[in-house]
Coordinates of C-alpha atoms in Angstrom, one line a residue:
M1 CA -20.5 -53.2 36.3
I2 CA -20.8 -49.7 37.9
A3 CA -17.3 -50.1 39.4
C4 CA -15.9 -51.1 36.0
L5 CA -17.5 -48.0 34.4
R6 CA -16.0 -45.8 37.1
L7 CA -12.6 -47.3 36.5
F8 CA -12.9 -46.9 32.7
T9 CA -13.9 -43.3 33.1
A10 CA -11.0 -42.6 35.4
L11 CA -8.6 -44.2 32.9
C12 CA -10.1 -42.1 30.1
L13 CA -9.7 -38.9 32.1
A14 CA -6.1 -39.7 32.9
A15 CA -5.3 -40.5 29.2
L16 CA -7.1 -37.3 28.1
L17 CA -5.1 -35.1 30.5
A18 CA -1.9 -36.8 29.5
A19 CA -2.7 -36.1 25.8
C20 CA -3.5 -32.4 26.6
A21 CA -0.1 -31.5 28.0
S22 CA 3.6 -32.0 27.1
S23 CA 5.9 -33.3 29.8
P24 CA 7.1 -30.5 32.1
S25 CA 10.6 -29.6 31.2
S26 CA 11.2 -26.6 33.4
S27 CA 9.6 -23.9 35.5
L28 CA 8.0 -22.7 32.2
G29 CA 5.2 -25.2 32.7
E30 CA 3.5 -27.7 30.5
L31 CA 2.1 -26.8 27.1
P32 CA -1.4 -27.8 25.8
R33 CA -1.7 -29.8 22.7
T34 CA -4.7 -30.9 20.7
P35 CA -5.8 -34.3 22.0
D36 CA -7.7 -37.1 20.3
A37 CA -11.0 -35.8 21.8
S38 CA -13.9 -33.6 20.7
L39 CA -14.4 -30.0 21.8
E40 CA -17.3 -31.0 24.1
Q41 CA -15.2 -33.7 25.7
L42 CA -12.4 -31.3 26.5
L43 CA -14.8 -28.8 28.0
Q44 CA -16.6 -31.5 30.1
Q45 CA -13.3 -32.8 31.5
A46 CA -12.1 -29.2 32.2
S47 CA -15.3 -28.6 34.3
Q48 CA -14.9 -31.9 36.2
T49 CA -11.2 -31.8 37.1
Q50 CA -10.3 -30.4 40.5
N51 CA -6.8 -29.4 39.3
P52 CA -6.8 -25.7 38.1
E53 CA -3.7 -26.1 35.9
K54 CA -5.1 -29.1 34.2
A55 CA -8.4 -27.4 33.7
A56 CA -6.6 -24.4 32.1
L57 CA -4.7 -26.7 29.8
L58 CA -7.8 -28.5 28.7
R59 CA -9.6 -25.1 28.0
L60 CA -6.5 -23.9 26.1
S61 CA -6.6 -27.0 24.0
A62 CA -10.4 -26.6 23.5
A63 CA -10.0 -22.9 22.4
D64 CA -7.2 -23.9 20.0
L65 CA -9.4 -26.7 18.6
A66 CA -12.4 -24.4 18.2
M67 CA -10.2 -21.9 16.2
R68 CA -8.9 -24.6 14.0
Q69 CA -12.5 -25.6 13.3
K70 CA -13.1 -21.9 12.3
N71 CA -15.4 -21.3 15.2
D72 CA -13.6 -18.2 16.4
Q73 CA -16.5 -16.9 18.5
R74 CA -16.5 -20.1 20.5
A75 CA -12.7 -20.1 20.8
A76 CA -12.8 -16.6 22.2
Q77 CA -15.5 -17.5 24.7
I78 CA -13.4 -20.5 26.0
L79 CA -10.2 -18.5 26.1
A80 CA -11.9 -15.8 28.2
Q81 CA -12.5 -18.5 30.9
V82 CA -8.7 -19.1 31.2
P83 CA -7.1 -17.0 34.0
L84 CA -4.0 -15.8 32.2
D85 CA -2.3 -14.4 35.3
Q86 CA -2.5 -17.7 37.1
L87 CA -0.8 -19.7 34.2
K88 CA 2.8 -20.6 34.0
P89 CA 4.9 -18.7 31.4
A90 CA 4.7 -21.3 28.6
Q91 CA 0.9 -21.4 28.9
Q92 CA 0.8 -17.6 29.0
V93 CA 2.7 -17.5 25.7
F94 CA 0.3 -20.1 24.2
A95 CA -2.7 -18.2 25.4
S96 CA -1.4 -14.9 24.2
T97 CA -0.5 -16.4 20.8
L98 CA -4.0 -17.8 20.4
A99 CA -5.6 -14.5 21.4
A100 CA -3.4 -12.8 18.8
E101 CA -4.4 -15.3 16.1
L102 CA -8.1 -14.7 16.9
A103 CA -7.6 -11.0 16.7
M104 CA -6.0 -11.3 13.3
N105 CA -8.8 -13.5 12.1
R106 CA -11.2 -10.5 12.8
N107 CA -8.7 -8.1 11.2
D108 CA -7.7 -6.3 14.4
P109 CA -3.9 -6.1 14.4
K110 CA -3.8 -3.7 17.4
A111 CA -5.6 -6.2 19.6
A112 CA -3.2 -8.9 18.4
L113 CA -0.2 -6.7 19.3
A114 CA -1.7 -6.0 22.7
A115 CA -2.1 -9.7 23.3
L116 CA 1.5 -10.3 22.4
N117 CA 2.7 -7.6 24.7
H118 CA 2.5 -9.9 27.7
P119 CA 5.8 -10.2 29.6
S120 CA 5.9 -14.0 29.1
V121 CA 6.4 -13.6 25.4
S122 CA 10.0 -12.3 26.1
R123 CA 10.9 -15.9 27.0
I124 CA 9.8 -17.2 23.6
G125 CA 13.3 -18.5 22.8
E126 CA 13.0 -21.0 25.7
L127 CA 10.0 -22.7 24.2
P128 CA 9.6 -25.5 21.6
N129 CA 10.2 -24.5 18.0
D130 CA 6.7 -25.1 16.8
L131 CA 5.3 -22.6 19.3
Q132 CA 8.1 -20.1 18.6
V133 CA 7.3 -20.2 14.9
R134 CA 3.6 -19.8 15.6
T135 CA 4.1 -16.8 17.9
H136 CA 6.7 -15.1 15.6
T137 CA 4.4 -15.6 12.6
V138 CA 1.3 -14.0 14.1
H139 CA 3.4 -11.2 15.6
A140 CA 4.9 -10.5 12.1
R141 CA 1.5 -10.6 10.5
A142 CA 0.1 -8.2 13.1
L143 CA 3.0 -5.8 12.8
E144 CA 2.7 -5.7 9.0
A145 CA -1.0 -5.1 9.1
D146 CA -0.4 -2.3 11.6
G147 CA 2.0 -0.6 9.1
Q148 CA 5.2 -1.5 11.1
T149 CA 6.9 -3.0 8.1
L150 CA 10.5 -3.0 9.5
A151 CA 9.4 -4.5 12.8
A152 CA 7.5 -7.3 10.9
A153 CA 10.6 -8.1 8.9
R154 CA 12.7 -8.3 12.1
E155 CA 10.2 -10.6 13.6
R156 CA 10.4 -13.0 10.6
A157 CA 14.2 -12.8 10.7
A158 CA 14.1 -13.8 14.4
M159 CA 12.6 -17.2 13.5
S160 CA 14.8 -17.9 10.5
P161 CA 17.3 -20.0 12.4
I162 CA 14.7 -22.5 13.5
L163 CA 13.1 -23.0 10.0
T164 CA 14.1 -25.5 7.3
G165 CA 13.1 -26.5 3.8
D166 CA 10.0 -24.9 2.3
A167 CA 9.1 -23.1 5.5
A168 CA 12.5 -21.4 5.5
N169 CA 12.2 -20.4 1.8
S170 CA 8.6 -19.1 2.3
N171 CA 9.8 -17.0 5.3
N172 CA 12.7 -15.6 3.4
E173 CA 10.4 -14.6 0.5
A174 CA 8.2 -12.8 3.1
I175 CA 11.2 -11.0 4.6
W176 CA 12.2 -9.8 1.2
T177 CA 8.7 -8.6 0.4
L178 CA 8.8 -6.6 3.6
V179 CA 12.2 -5.0 3.3
A180 CA 11.6 -4.2 -0.4
A181 CA 8.6 -2.1 0.7
L182 CA 10.7 0.0 3.0
P183 CA 11.7 3.6 2.0
V184 CA 15.4 4.1 1.3
D185 CA 16.0 6.2 4.4
Q186 CA 14.9 3.3 6.6
L187 CA 17.3 0.9 4.9
R188 CA 20.4 3.0 5.6
G189 CA 22.8 2.5 8.6
Q190 CA 21.9 -1.2 9.0
S191 CA 23.7 -3.7 11.3
N192 CA 26.0 -6.5 10.2
D193 CA 23.6 -9.3 11.2
V194 CA 21.3 -11.3 8.9
M195 CA 18.6 -8.7 9.1
G196 CA 21.2 -6.0 8.1
G197 CA 22.0 -8.2 5.1
W198 CA 18.4 -8.2 4.0
M199 CA 18.3 -4.4 4.3
S200 CA 21.6 -3.8 2.5
L201 CA 20.3 -6.0 -0.4
A202 CA 17.1 -3.9 -0.6
L203 CA 19.1 -0.7 -0.5
A204 CA 21.4 -1.9 -3.2
V205 CA 18.5 -2.8 -5.5
K206 CA 16.6 0.4 -4.8
S207 CA 19.7 2.6 -5.3
A208 CA 20.5 1.3 -8.7
G209 CA 18.8 2.9 -11.7
T210 CA 18.6 0.6 -14.7
L211 CA 18.0 -3.1 -14.8
Q212 CA 21.6 -3.7 -15.6
D213 CA 22.7 -1.5 -12.6
Q214 CA 20.4 -3.5 -10.4
Q215 CA 21.8 -6.8 -11.6
N216 CA 25.3 -5.6 -11.0
A217 CA 24.3 -4.4 -7.5
I218 CA 22.8 -7.9 -6.7
D219 CA 25.9 -9.7 -8.0
Q220 CA 28.2 -7.5 -5.9
W221 CA 26.1 -8.0 -2.8
R222 CA 26.1 -11.7 -3.2
A223 CA 29.9 -11.7 -3.6
Q224 CA 30.1 -9.8 -0.3
N225 CA 27.5 -11.9 1.5
P226 CA 28.0 -15.5 0.2
N227 CA 26.5 -17.2 3.3
H228 CA 23.4 -15.0 3.7
P229 CA 20.0 -16.8 3.1
A230 CA 19.2 -14.4 0.2
S231 CA 22.6 -15.2 -1.4
I232 CA 22.1 -18.9 -1.2
Q233 CA 18.6 -18.7 -2.5
L234 CA 17.9 -15.4 -4.3
P235 CA 14.3 -14.2 -3.7
A236 CA 12.0 -14.9 -6.6
P237 CA 11.4 -11.2 -7.7
L238 CA 15.2 -10.8 -8.0
I239 CA 15.4 -13.9 -10.2
K240 CA 12.8 -12.2 -12.4
L241 CA 14.9 -9.0 -12.6
K242 CA 17.8 -11.1 -13.8
E243 CA 15.7 -12.4 -16.7
L244 CA 14.5 -8.8 -17.5
A245 CA 18.1 -7.5 -17.6
S246 CA 18.9 -9.8 -20.5
Q247 CA 16.2 -8.2 -22.7
P248 CA 17.3 -4.6 -23.4
L249 CA 14.8 -2.0 -24.7
T250 CA 16.0 -0.4 -28.0
K251 CA 12.8 1.1 -29.7
I252 CA 9.7 2.8 -28.3
A253 CA 6.5 3.9 -30.1
V254 CA 4.7 6.9 -28.7
L255 CA 1.1 6.9 -29.6
L256 CA -0.5 10.3 -28.9
P257 CA -3.1 12.6 -30.5
Q258 CA -1.7 15.4 -32.7
D259 CA -5.1 16.8 -33.6
G260 CA -8.5 17.3 -31.9
Q261 CA -9.6 18.1 -28.4
L262 CA -6.7 16.2 -26.8
A263 CA -4.0 17.6 -29.0
A264 CA -2.8 20.1 -26.3
V265 CA -2.7 17.4 -23.7
G266 CA -0.8 15.1 -26.0
K267 CA 1.7 17.8 -26.8
A268 CA 2.5 18.4 -23.1
L269 CA 2.9 14.7 -22.5
R270 CA 5.1 14.3 -25.6
D271 CA 7.3 17.3 -24.6
G272 CA 7.8 16.0 -21.1
F273 CA 8.6 12.5 -22.4
M274 CA 11.2 13.9 -24.8
A275 CA 12.7 16.2 -22.2
A276 CA 13.5 13.1 -20.1
H277 CA 14.8 11.3 -23.2
Y278 CA 17.2 14.2 -24.0
Q279 CA 18.3 14.4 -20.3
A280 CA 19.2 10.7 -20.5
Q281 CA 21.3 11.3 -23.6
Q282 CA 23.1 14.2 -22.0
A283 CA 23.9 12.0 -19.0
G284 CA 25.7 9.6 -21.2
A285 CA 23.1 6.8 -21.3
N286 CA 22.2 4.9 -24.5
P287 CA 18.4 5.4 -24.5
P288 CA 16.1 3.6 -27.0
S289 CA 15.1 5.3 -30.2
I290 CA 11.6 6.9 -30.2
Q291 CA 9.1 6.8 -33.1
F292 CA 5.9 8.8 -33.0
Y293 CA 2.4 7.7 -34.2
D294 CA -0.7 9.9 -34.4
S295 CA -3.6 8.3 -32.5
S296 CA -6.0 10.9 -33.8
R297 CA -5.6 9.4 -37.2
L298 CA -5.9 5.9 -36.0
T299 CA -8.4 3.7 -37.9
S300 CA -7.5 0.3 -36.4
L301 CA -5.5 -0.8 -33.3
D302 CA -4.7 -4.0 -35.1
D303 CA -3.2 -2.1 -38.0
F304 CA -1.2 0.1 -35.6
Y305 CA 0.3 -2.9 -33.8
R306 CA 1.2 -4.6 -37.2
T307 CA 2.9 -1.4 -38.3
A308 CA 4.7 -1.0 -35.0
Q309 CA 5.9 -4.7 -35.1
A310 CA 7.2 -4.2 -38.6
D311 CA 9.0 -1.1 -37.4
G312 CA 10.8 -3.1 -34.6
V313 CA 8.9 -1.5 -31.7
Q314 CA 9.3 -3.3 -28.4
L315 CA 7.2 -1.0 -26.2
V316 CA 4.2 1.3 -26.9
V317 CA 3.6 4.4 -24.8
G318 CA 0.0 5.5 -25.3
P319 CA -2.8 5.8 -26.3
L320 CA -4.2 8.7 -24.3
E321 CA -7.8 8.4 -25.4
K322 CA -9.9 6.5 -22.8
S323 CA -12.0 4.8 -25.5
L324 CA -8.8 3.2 -27.0
V325 CA -7.6 2.2 -23.6
K326 CA -10.9 0.5 -22.9
Q327 CA -10.5 -1.4 -26.2
L328 CA -7.0 -2.6 -25.2
N329 CA -8.2 -3.6 -21.7
A330 CA -10.9 -5.8 -23.2
R331 CA -8.4 -7.9 -25.3
P332 CA -7.1 -11.2 -24.1
Q333 CA -3.5 -10.2 -25.1
L334 CA -1.5 -7.6 -26.9
P335 CA 1.3 -8.2 -29.5
I336 CA 3.5 -5.5 -27.9
T337 CA 3.9 -4.5 -24.2
T338 CA 1.9 -1.2 -23.9
L339 CA 2.0 1.6 -21.3
A340 CA -1.4 3.3 -21.8
L341 CA -1.6 6.9 -20.6
N342 CA -5.1 6.6 -19.2
Y343 CA -7.1 4.1 -17.2
S344 CA -9.9 1.8 -18.2
D345 CA -12.8 1.3 -15.9
G346 CA -13.1 -2.5 -16.4
A347 CA -11.5 -5.5 -14.8
Q348 CA -7.8 -6.3 -15.2
G349 CA -6.7 -6.4 -18.8
P350 CA -4.1 -8.4 -20.7
A351 CA -0.7 -9.2 -19.1
Q352 CA 1.0 -6.9 -21.7
L353 CA -1.1 -3.8 -20.7
F354 CA 0.1 -1.3 -18.1
Q355 CA -2.0 1.8 -17.3
F356 CA -0.7 5.2 -16.0
G357 CA -2.4 8.6 -15.6
L358 CA -3.2 11.5 -13.3
A359 CA -6.1 9.7 -11.6
A360 CA -8.1 11.8 -9.1
E361 CA -8.7 8.5 -7.3
D362 CA -5.0 8.3 -6.4
E363 CA -5.3 11.7 -4.8
A364 CA -8.4 10.7 -2.9
R365 CA -6.6 7.7 -1.5
E366 CA -3.7 9.9 -0.7
V367 CA -6.0 12.2 1.4
A368 CA -7.1 9.1 3.4
R369 CA -3.5 8.0 4.0
R370 CA -2.5 11.5 5.2
A371 CA -5.4 12.0 7.5
R372 CA -4.9 8.6 9.0
A373 CA -1.2 9.3 9.5
D374 CA -2.2 12.5 11.3
G375 CA -4.3 10.5 13.7
L376 CA -7.8 11.4 12.4
T377 CA -10.6 8.8 12.2
R378 CA -13.9 10.6 11.4
A379 CA -14.3 12.5 8.1
G380 CA -16.9 14.7 6.4
A381 CA -16.8 15.0 2.6
M382 CA -17.6 17.5 -0.1
V383 CA -17.3 16.4 -3.7
P384 CA -18.8 17.7 -6.9
K385 CA -22.2 16.3 -7.9
G386 CA -21.9 13.8 -10.8
E387 CA -19.9 10.8 -12.0
W388 CA -16.4 12.3 -11.3
G389 CA -17.3 13.2 -7.8
E390 CA -18.7 9.8 -7.1
R391 CA -15.5 8.1 -8.4
V392 CA -13.4 10.3 -6.2
L393 CA -15.6 9.8 -3.1
N394 CA -15.6 6.0 -3.6
A395 CA -11.8 5.9 -3.8
F396 CA -11.6 7.9 -0.6
R397 CA -14.2 5.8 1.1
Q398 CA -12.6 2.5 0.2
E399 CA -9.2 3.5 1.5
W400 CA -10.5 5.3 4.5
V401 CA -13.0 2.7 5.8
A402 CA -10.6 -0.2 5.0
H403 CA -8.3 1.2 7.7
G404 CA -10.9 1.9 10.3
G405 CA -12.0 5.4 9.4
S406 CA -15.6 6.5 9.2
I407 CA -17.5 9.1 7.2
V408 CA -20.1 11.0 9.2
G409 CA -21.5 13.2 6.5
I410 CA -21.4 13.9 2.7
E411 CA -22.4 16.9 0.7
Y412 CA -22.4 17.1 -3.1
I413 CA -21.4 20.5 -4.6
D414 CA -23.9 21.6 -7.2
K415 CA -25.2 25.1 -7.3
P416 CA -23.1 27.9 -5.7
V417 CA -26.1 29.3 -3.9
A418 CA -26.5 26.1 -1.9
L419 CA -22.9 26.0 -0.7
A420 CA -23.4 28.0 2.5
Q421 CA -26.2 25.7 3.6
Q422 CA -24.2 22.6 2.7
V423 CA -21.2 23.8 4.7
G424 CA -23.5 24.6 7.6
D425 CA -25.0 21.1 7.5
L426 CA -21.5 19.6 7.8
V427 CA -20.4 22.0 10.5
Q428 CA -23.4 20.8 12.6
L429 CA -21.9 17.3 12.4
R430 CA -18.7 18.6 14.0
K431 CA -20.8 19.6 17.0
S432 CA -22.4 16.1 17.2
A433 CA -22.4 14.6 20.7
G434 CA -21.8 11.1 19.3
E435 CA -18.9 10.9 16.8
P436 CA -18.2 14.5 15.7
M437 CA -16.5 15.2 12.4
Q438 CA -12.8 15.7 12.8
F439 CA -11.9 16.9 9.3
L440 CA -13.3 17.7 5.9
F441 CA -12.2 15.8 2.7
L442 CA -12.6 18.3 -0.2
A443 CA -12.4 17.6 -3.9
A444 CA -13.3 20.9 -5.6
T445 CA -12.1 23.5 -8.1
P446 CA -10.1 26.6 -6.8
Q447 CA -13.2 28.7 -7.3
Q448 CA -15.4 26.4 -5.2
A449 CA -12.7 26.0 -2.5
Q450 CA -12.4 29.8 -2.3
Q451 CA -16.0 29.9 -1.3
I452 CA -16.1 26.9 1.0
K453 CA -13.2 27.9 3.3
P454 CA -14.4 31.4 4.1
T455 CA -17.9 29.9 4.7
L456 CA -16.3 27.6 7.3
N457 CA -14.7 30.6 8.9
Y458 CA -18.1 32.4 9.0
Q459 CA -19.7 29.3 10.6
Y460 CA -17.1 29.5 13.4
A461 CA -15.4 26.4 12.0
G462 CA -12.3 28.0 10.7
D463 CA -10.2 25.6 12.7
L464 CA -11.8 22.5 11.1
P465 CA -8.9 20.7 9.2
V466 CA -9.5 20.6 5.4
Y467 CA -7.6 17.9 3.4
A468 CA -8.0 18.5 -0.4
T469 CA -7.0 17.0 -3.7
S470 CA -4.7 19.0 -6.0
H471 CA -7.8 20.4 -7.8
V472 CA -8.0 23.3 -5.3
F473 CA -4.6 24.6 -6.6
S474 CA -4.4 26.3 -10.0
A475 CA -0.6 27.1 -9.8
S476 CA -1.4 30.5 -11.2
G477 CA 1.1 32.4 -9.1
N478 CA -1.7 34.7 -7.9
Q479 CA -1.3 34.8 -4.1
D480 CA -4.4 36.9 -3.6
Q481 CA -6.4 33.9 -5.0
Y482 CA -5.5 31.8 -1.9
K483 CA -5.5 34.3 0.9
D484 CA -8.9 33.1 2.1
M485 CA -7.7 29.5 2.1
N486 CA -5.3 29.6 5.0
G487 CA -4.8 26.1 6.5
V488 CA -6.2 24.1 3.6
R489 CA -3.9 21.1 3.1
F490 CA -3.7 19.5 -0.3
C491 CA -1.6 16.9 -2.1
E492 CA 0.2 17.9 -5.3
T493 CA 2.8 16.7 -7.8
P494 CA 6.5 17.2 -6.9
W495 CA 6.7 19.0 -10.2
L496 CA 4.6 21.9 -8.9
L497 CA 5.9 21.8 -5.3
E498 CA 9.6 21.6 -6.2
P499 CA 10.3 24.5 -8.7
G500 CA 14.0 24.1 -8.2
N501 CA 14.1 20.7 -9.9
P502 CA 16.7 21.0 -12.7
L503 CA 14.6 19.2 -15.4
R504 CA 11.5 21.3 -14.5
Q505 CA 13.6 24.5 -14.8
Q506 CA 14.9 23.3 -18.2
V507 CA 11.4 22.5 -19.5
A508 CA 9.8 25.6 -18.1
A509 CA 12.4 27.8 -19.8
Q510 CA 11.3 26.4 -23.1
W511 CA 7.6 26.0 -22.4
P512 CA 6.6 28.5 -19.7
Q513 CA 3.1 26.9 -19.4
A514 CA 4.9 23.9 -17.7
G515 CA 5.0 26.0 -14.5
S516 CA 1.3 26.3 -14.4
S517 CA -1.3 23.5 -13.7
L518 CA -0.5 22.2 -17.1
G519 CA 2.9 21.2 -15.6
R520 CA 1.2 18.1 -14.1
L521 CA 1.0 16.8 -17.7
Y522 CA 4.7 17.5 -18.4
A523 CA 5.5 15.7 -15.2
M524 CA 3.4 12.7 -16.3
G525 CA 5.3 12.7 -19.6
V526 CA 8.7 12.7 -17.8
D527 CA 7.5 9.8 -15.6
A528 CA 6.1 7.9 -18.5
Y529 CA 9.6 7.9 -20.0
T530 CA 11.1 6.7 -16.7
L531 CA 8.5 3.9 -16.5
T532 CA 9.5 2.6 -20.0
S533 CA 12.6 1.1 -18.5
R534 CA 11.1 0.3 -15.1
L535 CA 7.8 -1.5 -15.8
G536 CA 9.4 -4.9 -15.4
Q537 CA 11.0 -3.9 -12.2
L538 CA 7.8 -2.6 -10.7
K539 CA 6.0 -5.8 -11.7
A540 CA 8.8 -8.0 -10.3
L541 CA 9.1 -5.9 -7.1
P542 CA 5.4 -4.9 -6.5
D543 CA 6.2 -3.1 -3.2
S544 CA 9.0 -1.0 -4.7
R545 CA 8.5 2.7 -5.7
I546 CA 9.9 5.2 -8.2
D547 CA 10.3 8.8 -7.0
G548 CA 8.8 10.5 -10.0
L549 CA 7.8 14.1 -10.8
S550 CA 4.1 13.3 -10.8
G551 CA 4.3 11.4 -7.5
S552 CA 5.9 8.4 -5.9
L553 CA 5.0 5.6 -8.3
S554 CA 4.1 2.0 -7.5
M555 CA 2.2 -0.7 -9.3
S556 CA -1.1 -2.3 -8.3
P557 CA -1.8 -6.0 -8.8
S558 CA -4.0 -5.0 -11.8
Q559 CA -0.9 -3.3 -13.4
H560 CA -2.2 0.2 -12.8
V561 CA 0.6 2.7 -11.9
E562 CA -0.5 4.4 -8.7
R563 CA 0.8 7.7 -7.3
Q564 CA 1.4 8.9 -3.8
L565 CA 1.9 12.7 -3.6
P566 CA 3.7 15.1 -1.3
W567 CA 1.7 17.7 0.7
A568 CA 1.4 21.4 1.0
E569 CA -0.6 24.0 2.9
F570 CA -1.8 27.5 2.0
V571 CA -0.3 30.0 4.4
N572 CA -1.1 33.7 3.8
G573 CA -1.7 33.0 0.1
Q574 CA 1.5 31.1 -0.4
V575 CA 2.1 27.4 -0.8
Q576 CA 4.2 25.9 2.1
R577 CA 5.5 22.3 1.7
L578 CA 4.6 19.9 4.5
P579 CA 6.9 17.2 5.9
D580 CA 6.3 13.8 4.3
T581 CA 4.6 10.9 6.2
P582 CA 5.9 7.3 6.1
N583 CA 4.5 5.2 3.2

């Protein structure tokens, strides 16, 4: 009986080992595969075999199985027992791929890229298709998560030839999403291969202005590239664009207050909006007609929409009042597509509602992006005490922490007499032996900033980088106001940083106040006009951007228009534009 059991055990072991490895086809070595065995059985057999290669294959299979069972910690422990340098190339690729997948599961793209940097991965083309796809996929995911969008697209394009059916279509959609997110300058000078075709398609779509221009560009590209995957099966967002092009916009309602506290804001928005409208007419376009409605006299939103429908309105721009935007956001649907000129604080609203404004939260997120691009990881923060300051701080914190940054100290600006002590407390954090503060995030008025920066100098922290929102800049033209703010970096609208813009010059000649801080509202009005013909495009191409005068505009999944802004720095009282960073 004992002899029979030994024979049975030996046969089981032989079968198990055979199931764990593919037949050796070359010097690359055998590949593990998930056998018909439990995790514990695999590990037991690995510990019992005297053959190091078979033990490694068994452990690779066990680690793979543990990950598939969503036990990543166990998978990592098992993988750590496999001597990578002693494996053959195919096994090294498998182990590196598995390590990268585990790294991505814990949201660590840099560790994933490090794992895939093993020399064996260069031989990926010699391996079975299923492993090639697995390796390329996790590599693309890691590159995308690390902000290397073009490289991620190239990685997906590299595996296109070995994919078929739904897998090929899904991969092509992913390639398009990536190339559509690239800035125009990265799309130029492309090659003539398949990847170059994707990039030339994205460039054609982004370079066209109106929906009809985009449709013409797509049709022309398809005629020139009939055998390209995107020509054979047009990406879904571009199919949506074709549908939008068949629905021209002919009449817009502008709903803004003409009386009350917001009348001046409404007038600046309206003047900017109409300046862009007249510019379009002068350029030979056939823009939609505009009809104005006074939101300050509004008694019922339902009555307004009934009137607008009777007037033939296809798109509403406005309202500006936050209370009205909140009402719209709470509705299940709207009778007419609406671009509100403010943001509600609630969850996503009806599908017909888009929201656009000069949100301080956009600028806080922009500070986080810029500081991260500049290689900084540890921030201190100074924001005004109160609800506004909390909103700005929360927006900065979410963007900053989500990408690995930390906030080592926070001070709330309240009474001027306490500023010196608050700045001093933050400066002490810079001298911390643990994780010292590397820069200060500042959301403050020009008057507050003019006290904070000299106090930093007095505290021997004048070289501490300060990254601020646009609120530190009044655009008053008074250079003396900013002489004590040397080195403070801040984000600002292109309208105020690019005084040579022809439309800005034309508007400022008629309304001189458009050159001051009020110019941000004129810029928003211009961009609101631009958005009227581009909402469908931004929704269909969520990673695309519009270079506006209030910022570079994109759309969030909740249909909020978000802004990224250029940067400037105070130098001897003057504003000096800084080079842009990649999106």
